[in-house]
Short mmCIF file of C-alpha atoms and ligand atoms in Angstrom, two decimals:
data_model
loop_
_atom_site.label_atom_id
_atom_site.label_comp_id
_atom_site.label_asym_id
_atom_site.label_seq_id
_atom_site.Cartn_x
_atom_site.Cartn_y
_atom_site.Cartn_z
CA UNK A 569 -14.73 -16.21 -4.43
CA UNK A 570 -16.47 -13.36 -3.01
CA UNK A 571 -17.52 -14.64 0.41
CA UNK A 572 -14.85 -16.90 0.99
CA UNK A 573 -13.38 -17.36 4.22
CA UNK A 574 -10.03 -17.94 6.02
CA UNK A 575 -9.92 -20.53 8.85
CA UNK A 576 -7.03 -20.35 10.86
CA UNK A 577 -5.89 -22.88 13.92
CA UNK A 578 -3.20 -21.47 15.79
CA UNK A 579 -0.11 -22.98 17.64
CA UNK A 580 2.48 -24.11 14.72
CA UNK A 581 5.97 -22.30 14.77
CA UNK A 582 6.78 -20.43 11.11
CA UNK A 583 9.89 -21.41 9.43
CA UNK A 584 11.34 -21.91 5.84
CA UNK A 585 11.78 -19.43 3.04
CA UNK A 586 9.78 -17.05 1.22
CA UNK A 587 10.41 -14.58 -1.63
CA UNK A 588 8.02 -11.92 -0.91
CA UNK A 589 5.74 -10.21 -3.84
CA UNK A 590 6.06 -7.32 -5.79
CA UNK A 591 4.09 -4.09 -3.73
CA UNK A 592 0.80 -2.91 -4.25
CA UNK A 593 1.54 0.34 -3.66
CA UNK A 594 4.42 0.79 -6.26
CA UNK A 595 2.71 -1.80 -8.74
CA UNK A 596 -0.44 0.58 -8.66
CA UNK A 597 0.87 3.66 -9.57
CA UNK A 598 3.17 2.24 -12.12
CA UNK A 599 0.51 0.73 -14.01
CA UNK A 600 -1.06 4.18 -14.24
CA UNK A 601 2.35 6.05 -15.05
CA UNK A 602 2.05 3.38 -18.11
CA UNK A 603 0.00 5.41 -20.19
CA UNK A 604 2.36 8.15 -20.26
CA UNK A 605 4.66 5.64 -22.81
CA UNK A 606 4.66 6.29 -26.38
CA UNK A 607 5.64 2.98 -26.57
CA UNK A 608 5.15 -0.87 -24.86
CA UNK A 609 5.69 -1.76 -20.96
CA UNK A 610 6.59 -4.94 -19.66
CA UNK A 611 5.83 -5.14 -16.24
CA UNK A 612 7.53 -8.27 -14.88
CA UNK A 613 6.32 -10.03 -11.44
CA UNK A 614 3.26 -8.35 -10.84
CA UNK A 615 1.34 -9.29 -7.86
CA UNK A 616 -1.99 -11.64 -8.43
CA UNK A 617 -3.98 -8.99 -6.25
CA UNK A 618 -7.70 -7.92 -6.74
CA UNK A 619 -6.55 -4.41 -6.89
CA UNK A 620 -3.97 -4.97 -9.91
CA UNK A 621 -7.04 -6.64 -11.67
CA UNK A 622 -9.50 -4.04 -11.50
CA UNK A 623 -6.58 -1.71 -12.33
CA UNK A 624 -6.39 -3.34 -15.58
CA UNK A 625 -9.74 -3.25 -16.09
CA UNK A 626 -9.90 0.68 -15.74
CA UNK A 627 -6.71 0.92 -18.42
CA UNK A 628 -8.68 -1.49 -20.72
CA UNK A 629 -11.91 1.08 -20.26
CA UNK A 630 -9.68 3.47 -21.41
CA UNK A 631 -8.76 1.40 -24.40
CA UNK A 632 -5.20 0.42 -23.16
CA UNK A 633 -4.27 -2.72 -24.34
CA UNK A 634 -3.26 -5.04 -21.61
CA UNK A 635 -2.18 -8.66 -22.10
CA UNK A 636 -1.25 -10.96 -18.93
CA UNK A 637 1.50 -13.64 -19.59
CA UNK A 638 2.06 -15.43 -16.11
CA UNK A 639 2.55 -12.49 -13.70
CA UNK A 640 3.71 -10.14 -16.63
CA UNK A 641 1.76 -7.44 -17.63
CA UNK A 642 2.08 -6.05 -21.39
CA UNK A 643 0.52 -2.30 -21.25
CA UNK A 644 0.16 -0.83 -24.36
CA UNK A 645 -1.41 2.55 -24.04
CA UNK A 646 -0.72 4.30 -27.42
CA UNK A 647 -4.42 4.00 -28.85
CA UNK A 648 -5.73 4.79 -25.42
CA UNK A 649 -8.65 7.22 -26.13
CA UNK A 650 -11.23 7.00 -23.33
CA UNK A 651 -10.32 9.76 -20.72
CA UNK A 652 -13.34 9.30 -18.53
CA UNK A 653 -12.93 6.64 -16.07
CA UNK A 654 -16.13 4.42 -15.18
CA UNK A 655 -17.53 5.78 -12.07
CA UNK A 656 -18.35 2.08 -10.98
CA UNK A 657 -14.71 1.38 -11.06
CA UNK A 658 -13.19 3.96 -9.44
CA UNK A 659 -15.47 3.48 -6.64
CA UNK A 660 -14.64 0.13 -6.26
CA UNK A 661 -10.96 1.14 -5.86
CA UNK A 662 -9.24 3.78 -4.29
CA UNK A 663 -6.68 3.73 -6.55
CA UNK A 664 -7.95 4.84 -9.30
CA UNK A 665 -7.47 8.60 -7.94
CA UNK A 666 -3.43 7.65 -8.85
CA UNK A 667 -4.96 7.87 -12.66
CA UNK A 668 -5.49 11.50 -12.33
CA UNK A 669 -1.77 12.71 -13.37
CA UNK A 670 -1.71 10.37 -15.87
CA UNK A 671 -5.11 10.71 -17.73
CA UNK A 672 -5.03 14.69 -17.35
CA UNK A 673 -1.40 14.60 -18.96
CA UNK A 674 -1.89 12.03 -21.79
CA UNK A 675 -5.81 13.51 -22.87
CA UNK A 676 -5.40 17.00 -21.12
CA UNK A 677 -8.87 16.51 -20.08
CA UNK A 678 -10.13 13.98 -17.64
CA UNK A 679 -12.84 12.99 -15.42
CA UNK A 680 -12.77 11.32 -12.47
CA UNK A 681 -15.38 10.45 -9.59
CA UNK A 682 -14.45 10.47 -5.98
CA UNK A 683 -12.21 6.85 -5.29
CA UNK A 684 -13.44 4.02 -3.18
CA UNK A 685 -11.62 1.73 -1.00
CA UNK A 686 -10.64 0.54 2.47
CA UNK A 687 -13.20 2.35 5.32
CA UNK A 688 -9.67 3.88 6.99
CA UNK A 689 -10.79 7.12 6.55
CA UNK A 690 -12.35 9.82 4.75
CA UNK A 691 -9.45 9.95 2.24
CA UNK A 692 -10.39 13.32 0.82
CA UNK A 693 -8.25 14.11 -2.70
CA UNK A 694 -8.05 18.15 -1.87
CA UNK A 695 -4.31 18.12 -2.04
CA UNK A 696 -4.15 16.42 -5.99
CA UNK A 697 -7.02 18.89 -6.78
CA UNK A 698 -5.35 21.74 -5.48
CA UNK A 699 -1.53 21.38 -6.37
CA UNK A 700 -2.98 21.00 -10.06
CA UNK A 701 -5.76 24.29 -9.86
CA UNK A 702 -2.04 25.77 -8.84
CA UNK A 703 -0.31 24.90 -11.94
CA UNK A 704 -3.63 26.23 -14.07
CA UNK A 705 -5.62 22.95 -14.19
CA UNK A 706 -9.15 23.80 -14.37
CA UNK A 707 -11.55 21.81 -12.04
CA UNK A 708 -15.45 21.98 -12.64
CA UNK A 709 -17.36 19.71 -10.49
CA UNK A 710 -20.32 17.60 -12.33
CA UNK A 711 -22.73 15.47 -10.38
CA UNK A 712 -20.87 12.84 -8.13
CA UNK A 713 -17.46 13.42 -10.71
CA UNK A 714 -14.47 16.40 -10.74
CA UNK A 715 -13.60 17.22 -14.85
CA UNK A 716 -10.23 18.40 -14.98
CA UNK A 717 -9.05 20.66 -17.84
CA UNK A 718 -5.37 21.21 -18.33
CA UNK A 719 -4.91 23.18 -22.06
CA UNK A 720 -3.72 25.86 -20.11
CA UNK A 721 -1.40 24.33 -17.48
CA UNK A 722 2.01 25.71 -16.77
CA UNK A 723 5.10 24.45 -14.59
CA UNK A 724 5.93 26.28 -11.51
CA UNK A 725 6.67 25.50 -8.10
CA UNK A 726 3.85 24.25 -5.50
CA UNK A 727 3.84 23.19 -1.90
CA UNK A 728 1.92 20.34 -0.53
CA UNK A 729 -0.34 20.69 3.03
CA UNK A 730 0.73 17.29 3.58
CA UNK A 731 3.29 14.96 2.07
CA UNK A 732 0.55 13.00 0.80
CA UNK A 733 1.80 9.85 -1.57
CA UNK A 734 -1.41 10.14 -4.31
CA UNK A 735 -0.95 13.41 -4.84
CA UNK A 736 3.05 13.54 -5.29
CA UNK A 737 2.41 10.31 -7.18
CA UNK A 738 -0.09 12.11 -9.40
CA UNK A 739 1.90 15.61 -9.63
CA UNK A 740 4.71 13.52 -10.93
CA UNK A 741 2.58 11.32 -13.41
CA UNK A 742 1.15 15.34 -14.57
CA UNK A 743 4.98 17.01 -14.62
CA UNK A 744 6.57 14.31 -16.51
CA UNK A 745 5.05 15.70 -20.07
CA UNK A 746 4.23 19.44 -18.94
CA UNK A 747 6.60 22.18 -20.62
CA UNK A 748 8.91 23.59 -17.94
CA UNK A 749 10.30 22.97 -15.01
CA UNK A 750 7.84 21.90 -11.78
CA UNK A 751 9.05 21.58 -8.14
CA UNK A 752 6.80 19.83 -5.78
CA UNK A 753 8.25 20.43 -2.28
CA UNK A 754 6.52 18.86 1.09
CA UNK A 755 6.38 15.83 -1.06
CA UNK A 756 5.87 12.16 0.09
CA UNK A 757 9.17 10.36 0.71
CA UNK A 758 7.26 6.61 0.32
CA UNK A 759 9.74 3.52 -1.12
CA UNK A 760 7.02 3.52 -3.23
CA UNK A 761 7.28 7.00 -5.03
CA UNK A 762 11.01 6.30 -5.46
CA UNK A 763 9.91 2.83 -7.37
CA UNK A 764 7.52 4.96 -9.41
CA UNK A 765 10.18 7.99 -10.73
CA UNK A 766 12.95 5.33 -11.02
CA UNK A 767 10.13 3.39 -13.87
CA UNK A 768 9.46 7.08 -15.11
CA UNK A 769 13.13 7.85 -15.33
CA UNK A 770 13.84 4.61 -17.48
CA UNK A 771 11.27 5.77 -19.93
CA UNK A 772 13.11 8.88 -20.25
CA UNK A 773 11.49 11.26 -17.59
CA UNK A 774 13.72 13.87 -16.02
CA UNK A 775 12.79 13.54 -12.33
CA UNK A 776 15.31 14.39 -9.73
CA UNK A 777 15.32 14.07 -5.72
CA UNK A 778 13.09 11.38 -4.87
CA UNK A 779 13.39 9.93 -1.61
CA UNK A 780 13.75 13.08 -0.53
CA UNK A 781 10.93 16.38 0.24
CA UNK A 782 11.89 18.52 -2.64
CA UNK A 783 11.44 16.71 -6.07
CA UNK A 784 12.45 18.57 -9.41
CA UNK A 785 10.88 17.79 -12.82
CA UNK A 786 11.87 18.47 -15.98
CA UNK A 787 8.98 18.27 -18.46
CA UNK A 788 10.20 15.88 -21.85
CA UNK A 789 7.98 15.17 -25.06
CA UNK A 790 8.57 11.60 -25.23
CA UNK A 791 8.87 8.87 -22.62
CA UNK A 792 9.67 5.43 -24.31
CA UNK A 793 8.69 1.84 -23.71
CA UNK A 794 10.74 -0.08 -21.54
CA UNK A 795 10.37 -3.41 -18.97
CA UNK A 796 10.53 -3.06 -15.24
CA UNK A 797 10.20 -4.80 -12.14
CA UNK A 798 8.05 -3.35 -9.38
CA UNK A 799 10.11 -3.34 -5.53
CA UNK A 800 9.31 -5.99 -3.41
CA UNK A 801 6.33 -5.38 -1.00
CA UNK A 802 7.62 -3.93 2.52
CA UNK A 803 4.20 -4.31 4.09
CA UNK A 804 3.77 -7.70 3.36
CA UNK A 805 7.52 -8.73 4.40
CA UNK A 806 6.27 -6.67 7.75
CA UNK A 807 3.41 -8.87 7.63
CA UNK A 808 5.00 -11.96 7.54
CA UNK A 809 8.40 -10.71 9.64
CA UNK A 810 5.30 -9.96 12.47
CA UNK A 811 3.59 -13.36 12.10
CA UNK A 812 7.49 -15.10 12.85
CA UNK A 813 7.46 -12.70 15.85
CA UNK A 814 3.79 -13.96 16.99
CA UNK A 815 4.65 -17.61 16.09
CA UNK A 816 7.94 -18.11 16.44
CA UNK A 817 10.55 -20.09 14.22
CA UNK A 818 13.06 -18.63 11.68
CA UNK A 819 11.75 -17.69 8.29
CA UNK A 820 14.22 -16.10 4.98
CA UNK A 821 12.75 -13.57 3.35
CA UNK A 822 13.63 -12.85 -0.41
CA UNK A 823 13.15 -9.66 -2.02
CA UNK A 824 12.53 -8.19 1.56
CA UNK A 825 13.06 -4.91 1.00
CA UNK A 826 15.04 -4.54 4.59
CA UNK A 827 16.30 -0.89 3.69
CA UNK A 828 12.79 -0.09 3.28
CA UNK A 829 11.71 -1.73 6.42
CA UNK A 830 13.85 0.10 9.25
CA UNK A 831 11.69 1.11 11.43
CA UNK A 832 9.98 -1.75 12.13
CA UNK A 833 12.99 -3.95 12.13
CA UNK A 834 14.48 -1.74 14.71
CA UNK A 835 11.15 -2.18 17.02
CA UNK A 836 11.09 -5.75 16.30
CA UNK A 837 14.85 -6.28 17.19
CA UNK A 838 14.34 -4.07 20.46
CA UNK A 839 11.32 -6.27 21.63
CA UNK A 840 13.51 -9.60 21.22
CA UNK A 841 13.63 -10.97 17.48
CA UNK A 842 16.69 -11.76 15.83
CA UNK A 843 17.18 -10.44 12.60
CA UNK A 844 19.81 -10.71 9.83
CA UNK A 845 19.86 -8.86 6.96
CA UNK A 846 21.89 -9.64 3.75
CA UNK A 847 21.63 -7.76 0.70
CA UNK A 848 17.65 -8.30 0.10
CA UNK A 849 17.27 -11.23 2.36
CA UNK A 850 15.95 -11.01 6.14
CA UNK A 851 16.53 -13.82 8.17
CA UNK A 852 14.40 -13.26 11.15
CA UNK A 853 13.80 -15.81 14.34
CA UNK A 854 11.64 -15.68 17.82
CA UNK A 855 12.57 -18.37 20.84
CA UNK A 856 12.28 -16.25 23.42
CA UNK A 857 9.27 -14.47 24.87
CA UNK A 858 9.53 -10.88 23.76
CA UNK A 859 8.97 -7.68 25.44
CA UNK A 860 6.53 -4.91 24.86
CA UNK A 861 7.30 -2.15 21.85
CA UNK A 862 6.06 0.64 24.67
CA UNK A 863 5.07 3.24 22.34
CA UNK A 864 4.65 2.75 18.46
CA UNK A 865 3.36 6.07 16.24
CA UNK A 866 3.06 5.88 12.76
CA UNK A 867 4.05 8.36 10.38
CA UNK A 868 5.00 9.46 6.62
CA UNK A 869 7.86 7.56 5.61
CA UNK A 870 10.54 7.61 7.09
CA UNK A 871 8.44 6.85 10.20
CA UNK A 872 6.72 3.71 11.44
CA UNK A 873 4.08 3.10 8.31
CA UNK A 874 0.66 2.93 9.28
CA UNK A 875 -0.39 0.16 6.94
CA UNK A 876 1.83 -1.53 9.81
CA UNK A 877 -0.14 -0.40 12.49
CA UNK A 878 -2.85 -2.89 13.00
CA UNK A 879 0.06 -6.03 13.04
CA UNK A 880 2.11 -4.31 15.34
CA UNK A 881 -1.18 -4.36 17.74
CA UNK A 882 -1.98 -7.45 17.45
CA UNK A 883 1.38 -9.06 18.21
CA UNK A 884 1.73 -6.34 21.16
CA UNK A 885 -1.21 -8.38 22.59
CA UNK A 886 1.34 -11.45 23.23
CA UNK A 887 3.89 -9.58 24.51
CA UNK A 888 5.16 -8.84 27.95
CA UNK A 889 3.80 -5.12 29.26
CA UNK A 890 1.97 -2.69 28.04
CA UNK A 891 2.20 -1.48 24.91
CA UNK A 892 0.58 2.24 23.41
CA UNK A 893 -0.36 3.11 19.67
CA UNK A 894 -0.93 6.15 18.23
CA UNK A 895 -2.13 6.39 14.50
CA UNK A 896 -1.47 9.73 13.28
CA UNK A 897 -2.09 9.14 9.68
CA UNK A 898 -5.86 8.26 9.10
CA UNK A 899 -8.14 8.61 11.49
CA UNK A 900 -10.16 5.38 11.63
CA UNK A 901 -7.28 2.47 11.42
CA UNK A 902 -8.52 0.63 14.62
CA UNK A 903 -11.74 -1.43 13.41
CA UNK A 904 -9.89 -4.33 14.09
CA UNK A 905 -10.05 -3.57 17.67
CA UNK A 906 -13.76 -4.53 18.32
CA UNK A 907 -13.23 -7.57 16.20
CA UNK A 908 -10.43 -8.98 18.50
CA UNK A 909 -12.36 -7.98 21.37
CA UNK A 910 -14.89 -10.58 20.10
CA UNK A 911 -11.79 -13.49 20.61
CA UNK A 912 -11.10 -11.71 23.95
CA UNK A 913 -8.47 -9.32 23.62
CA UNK A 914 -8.73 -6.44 26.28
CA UNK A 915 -8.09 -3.52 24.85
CA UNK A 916 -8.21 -0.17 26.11
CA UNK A 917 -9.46 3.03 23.46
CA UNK A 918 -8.08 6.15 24.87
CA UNK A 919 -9.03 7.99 21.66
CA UNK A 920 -10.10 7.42 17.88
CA UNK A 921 -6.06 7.80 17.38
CA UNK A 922 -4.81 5.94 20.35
CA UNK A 923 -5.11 2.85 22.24
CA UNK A 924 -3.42 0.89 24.61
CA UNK A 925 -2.53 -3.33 24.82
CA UNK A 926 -1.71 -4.92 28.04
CA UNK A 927 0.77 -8.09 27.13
CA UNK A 928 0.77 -11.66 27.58
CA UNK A 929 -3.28 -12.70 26.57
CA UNK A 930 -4.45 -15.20 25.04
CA UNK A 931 -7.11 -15.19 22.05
CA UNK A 932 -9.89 -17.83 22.32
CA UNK A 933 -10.67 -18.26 18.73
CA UNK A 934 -14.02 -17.49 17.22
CA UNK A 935 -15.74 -15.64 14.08
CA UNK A 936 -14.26 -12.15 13.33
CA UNK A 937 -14.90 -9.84 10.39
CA UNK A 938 -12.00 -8.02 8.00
CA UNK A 939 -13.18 -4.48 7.47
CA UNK A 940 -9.76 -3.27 5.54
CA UNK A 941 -6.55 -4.60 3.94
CA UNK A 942 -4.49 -4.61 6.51
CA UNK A 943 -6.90 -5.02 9.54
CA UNK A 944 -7.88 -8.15 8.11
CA UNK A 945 -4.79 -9.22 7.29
CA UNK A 946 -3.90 -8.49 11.17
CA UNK A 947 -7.51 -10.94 12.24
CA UNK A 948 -5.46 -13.60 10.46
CA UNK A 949 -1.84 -13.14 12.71
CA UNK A 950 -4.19 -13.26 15.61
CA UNK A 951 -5.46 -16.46 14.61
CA UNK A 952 -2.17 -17.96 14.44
CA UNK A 953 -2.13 -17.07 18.10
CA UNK A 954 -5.74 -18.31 19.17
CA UNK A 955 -6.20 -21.58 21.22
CA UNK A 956 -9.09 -22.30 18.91
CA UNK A 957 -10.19 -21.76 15.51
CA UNK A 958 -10.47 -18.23 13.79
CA UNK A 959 -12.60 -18.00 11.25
CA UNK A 960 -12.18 -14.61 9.56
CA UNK A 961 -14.71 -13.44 6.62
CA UNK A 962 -15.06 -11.14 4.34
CA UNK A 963 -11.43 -12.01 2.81
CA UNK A 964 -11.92 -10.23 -0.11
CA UNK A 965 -10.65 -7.21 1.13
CA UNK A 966 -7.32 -9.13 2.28
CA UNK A 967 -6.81 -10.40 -1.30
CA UNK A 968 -6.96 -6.49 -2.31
CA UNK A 969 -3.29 -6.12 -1.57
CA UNK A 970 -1.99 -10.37 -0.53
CA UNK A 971 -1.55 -12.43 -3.20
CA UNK A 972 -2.81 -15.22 -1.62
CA UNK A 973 -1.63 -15.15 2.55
CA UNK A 974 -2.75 -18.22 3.08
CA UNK A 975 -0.35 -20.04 0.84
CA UNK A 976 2.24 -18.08 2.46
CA UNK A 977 1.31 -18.54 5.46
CA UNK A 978 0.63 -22.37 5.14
CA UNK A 979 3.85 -22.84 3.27
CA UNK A 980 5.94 -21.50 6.31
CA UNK A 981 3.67 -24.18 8.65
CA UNK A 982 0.92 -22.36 9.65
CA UNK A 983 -2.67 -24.17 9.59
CA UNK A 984 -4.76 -21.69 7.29
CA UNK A 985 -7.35 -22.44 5.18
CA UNK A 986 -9.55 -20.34 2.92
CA UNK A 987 -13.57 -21.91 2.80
N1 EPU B 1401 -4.96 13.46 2.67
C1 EPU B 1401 -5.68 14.61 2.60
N2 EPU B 1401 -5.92 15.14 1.37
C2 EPU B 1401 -5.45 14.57 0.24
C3 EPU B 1401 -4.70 13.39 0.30
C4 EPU B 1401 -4.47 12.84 1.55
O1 EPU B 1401 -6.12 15.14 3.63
O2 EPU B 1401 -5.70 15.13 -0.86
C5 EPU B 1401 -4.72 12.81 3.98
C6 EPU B 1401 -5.40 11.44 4.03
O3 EPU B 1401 -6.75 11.56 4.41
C7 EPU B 1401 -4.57 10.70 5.02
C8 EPU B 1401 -3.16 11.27 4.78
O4 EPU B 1401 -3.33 12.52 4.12
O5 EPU B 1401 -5.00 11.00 6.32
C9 EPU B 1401 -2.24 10.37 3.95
O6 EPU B 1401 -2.83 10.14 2.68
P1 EPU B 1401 -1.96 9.77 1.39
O7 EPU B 1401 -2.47 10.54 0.23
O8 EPU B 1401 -0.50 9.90 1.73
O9 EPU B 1401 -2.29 8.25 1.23
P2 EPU B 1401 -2.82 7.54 -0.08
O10 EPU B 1401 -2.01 7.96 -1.23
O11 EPU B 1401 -4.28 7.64 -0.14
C10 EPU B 1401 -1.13 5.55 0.11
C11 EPU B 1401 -1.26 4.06 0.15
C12 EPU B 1401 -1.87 3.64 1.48
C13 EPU B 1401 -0.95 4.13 2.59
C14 EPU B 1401 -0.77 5.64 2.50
C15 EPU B 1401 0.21 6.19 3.51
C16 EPU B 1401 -1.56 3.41 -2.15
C17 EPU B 1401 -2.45 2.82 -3.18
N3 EPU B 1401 -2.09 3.58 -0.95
O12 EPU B 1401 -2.47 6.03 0.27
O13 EPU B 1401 -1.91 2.22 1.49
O14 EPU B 1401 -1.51 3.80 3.84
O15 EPU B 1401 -0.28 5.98 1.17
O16 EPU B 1401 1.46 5.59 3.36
O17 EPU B 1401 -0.40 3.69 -2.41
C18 EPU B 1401 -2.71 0.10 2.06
O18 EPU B 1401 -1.94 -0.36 1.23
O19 EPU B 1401 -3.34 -0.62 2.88
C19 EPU B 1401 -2.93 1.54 2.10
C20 EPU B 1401 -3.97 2.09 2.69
#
């Protein structure tokens, strides 16, 4: 429902068990890396997102055949023939720039209009655009769209600006079919890009060193079908480990992702949480009153994720002391801060990539407005918190990348309900 809304009461502790979803952000790309198969995917446990949705309905405009059983997604790309993706879609999702590689390498022509999405940023794609011009793709600009011609493309070695995730993610997607041998170095080091050469390397890719800043790829001429299960979801196990720190209680989760999830368990231990991890499973409880973070940054992975950011500042609002954020990675990821001025918070801007929380307030409830994915998200954690009701609209953006949070939520005790 497009102008649903959640209303949240806060107060109740959080405890039980949950087994977090697949991610968005490995889910996405591997969906995309799909139509490289000359062959069938199964794509087991995929979350019930609106951004996995209109994913499949840019691989059915391209006349992939996509069939949904439960949460599994059957991609079979081998008649694919459209290679122009509908400009109305790809606005309406950012990540539709992740079907660059892919579409260039399976129809060695492509065109593709500047992605939508969250209002974060400007979120130019310079670095895909460029890495690929440096491997021979040619790029002619029409209208509003880029057309991307790659007849003549070559492996070599290239080196990013910035270890940007869509455009290793996209390089690789490219590489995995192109003659040669192709070394992207100052690549992105993302959970996520690992997820997405592991599902590459099962179809028979020849990728080498991800994780790491250097990644190697061998080009092959055939990449088979094969079934696969997307990681679990670190920023939504963050979510929910952050709600448990607001709230209180002990909550389990499954499919965690805890190696994935250092950082922020680290900070979250430091300010007073207890957590246990074993294998994939967090336990993680809050009795006490906890202290302030002092300084969180974010960063490219391994650092403190920014899609992070805007949880970490609301639960440093119930904390004792001061706390100060810096968001290095995009430069507008504080629009939630005039919405939870509107339920009180005092919050002082020092800059459009800083600001700084004084501890220990408390929200008094009221009608807020998600912007972006994870802001909104964030409106929601500070309802758990509020004295009175939150009401927090404009959901749809949350249910981009949470398949449903209010069911989570709700099942661990919370009072959340979407209207
Ligand atoms: N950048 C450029 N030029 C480019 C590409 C990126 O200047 O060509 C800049 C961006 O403007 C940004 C920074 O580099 O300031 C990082 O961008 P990156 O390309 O790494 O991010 P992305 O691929 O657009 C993915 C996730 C984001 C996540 C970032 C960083 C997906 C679908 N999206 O975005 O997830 O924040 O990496 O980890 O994988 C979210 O899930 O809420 C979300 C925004």
């Amino acid at each position: 429902m497009k102008n649903s809304k959640f209303v949240v009461r806060g107060g109740n502790e959080l405890n039980g068990e949950i087994t977090i979803q697949a991610s968005k952000n490995a889910t996405l790309p591997i969906m995309s890396a799909a139509l490289l198969a000359d062959g069938s995917i199964k794509l087991k446990n995929c979350p019930n997102i609106s951004d996995v949705a209109n994913m499949v309905k840019i691989l059915k405009s391209l006349n992939v055949k996509v069939k949904k059983i439960k949460n599994n997604y059957i991609i079979n790309p081998q008649n694919a023939s459209n290679s122009q993706i509908d400009c109305e879609l790809a606005k309406s999702m950012r990540s539709s720039i992740f079907l660059l590689g892919s579409t260039l390498s399976k129809f060695k022509t492509t065109t593709i209009s500047m992605p939508g999405g969250c209002k974060i940023g400007a979120r130019p794609i310079d670095i895909s655009v460029n890495s690929l011009k440096k491997l021979g793709v040619k790029v002619v600009p029409q209208g509003d769209c880029l057309f991307f011609d790659a007849t003549k493309a070559k492996a070599k070695k290239i080196k990013l600006r910035l270890p940007s995730v869509s455009a290793t993610e996209n390089l690789i997607q490219f590489a995995c079919k192109l003659k040669g041998k192709t070394v992207i170095k100052n690549c992105a080091r993302e959970p996520e890009v690992v997820d997405l050469c592991n599902f590459l390397n099962l179809m028979g890719a020849k990728i080498f060193g991800a994780g790491t800043s250097k990644i190697t790829i061998i080009g092959v001429d055939k990449l088979v079908g094969v079934e696969y299960q997307p990681i679990g979801d670190r920023i939504v196990a963050g979510t929910i480990m952050i709600a448990v720190a607001i709230c209180g209680g002990e909550v389990v989760l499954k499919n965690g992702v805890p190696y994935q999830n250092k950082k922020l368990i680290k900070i979250l231990s430091s300010m007073g949480c207890k957590i246990n991890i074993k294998n994939d499973i967090i336990t993680i409880s809050r009795q006490n009153k906890l202290s302030s973070a002092k300084l969180i940054s974010t960063g490219c992975y391994p650092s403190f994720p920014t899609d992070l950011q805007s949880q970490m500042l609301v639960l440093s609002l119930f904390v004792e002391g001061k706390t100060r954020i810096v968001e290095t990675v995009f430069e507008n990821r504080f629009l939630i801060v005039g919405e939870l001025k509107k339920l009180g918070a005092r919050i002082k801007t020092l800059n459009n990539r800083e600001v700084e929380i004084e501890g220990m307030q408390f929200l008094k409830g009221g009608e807020v407005l998600a912007q972006d994915l994870r802001g909104g998200a964030s409106l929601v954690l500070a309802g758990l918190m509020g004295k009175a009701a939150t009401i927090v609209s404009n959901i749809a953006c949350i249910d981009r990348g949470y398949d449903s949070l209010e069911k989570m939520l709700s099942r661990l005790g919370a009072d959340i309900k979407r209207q």
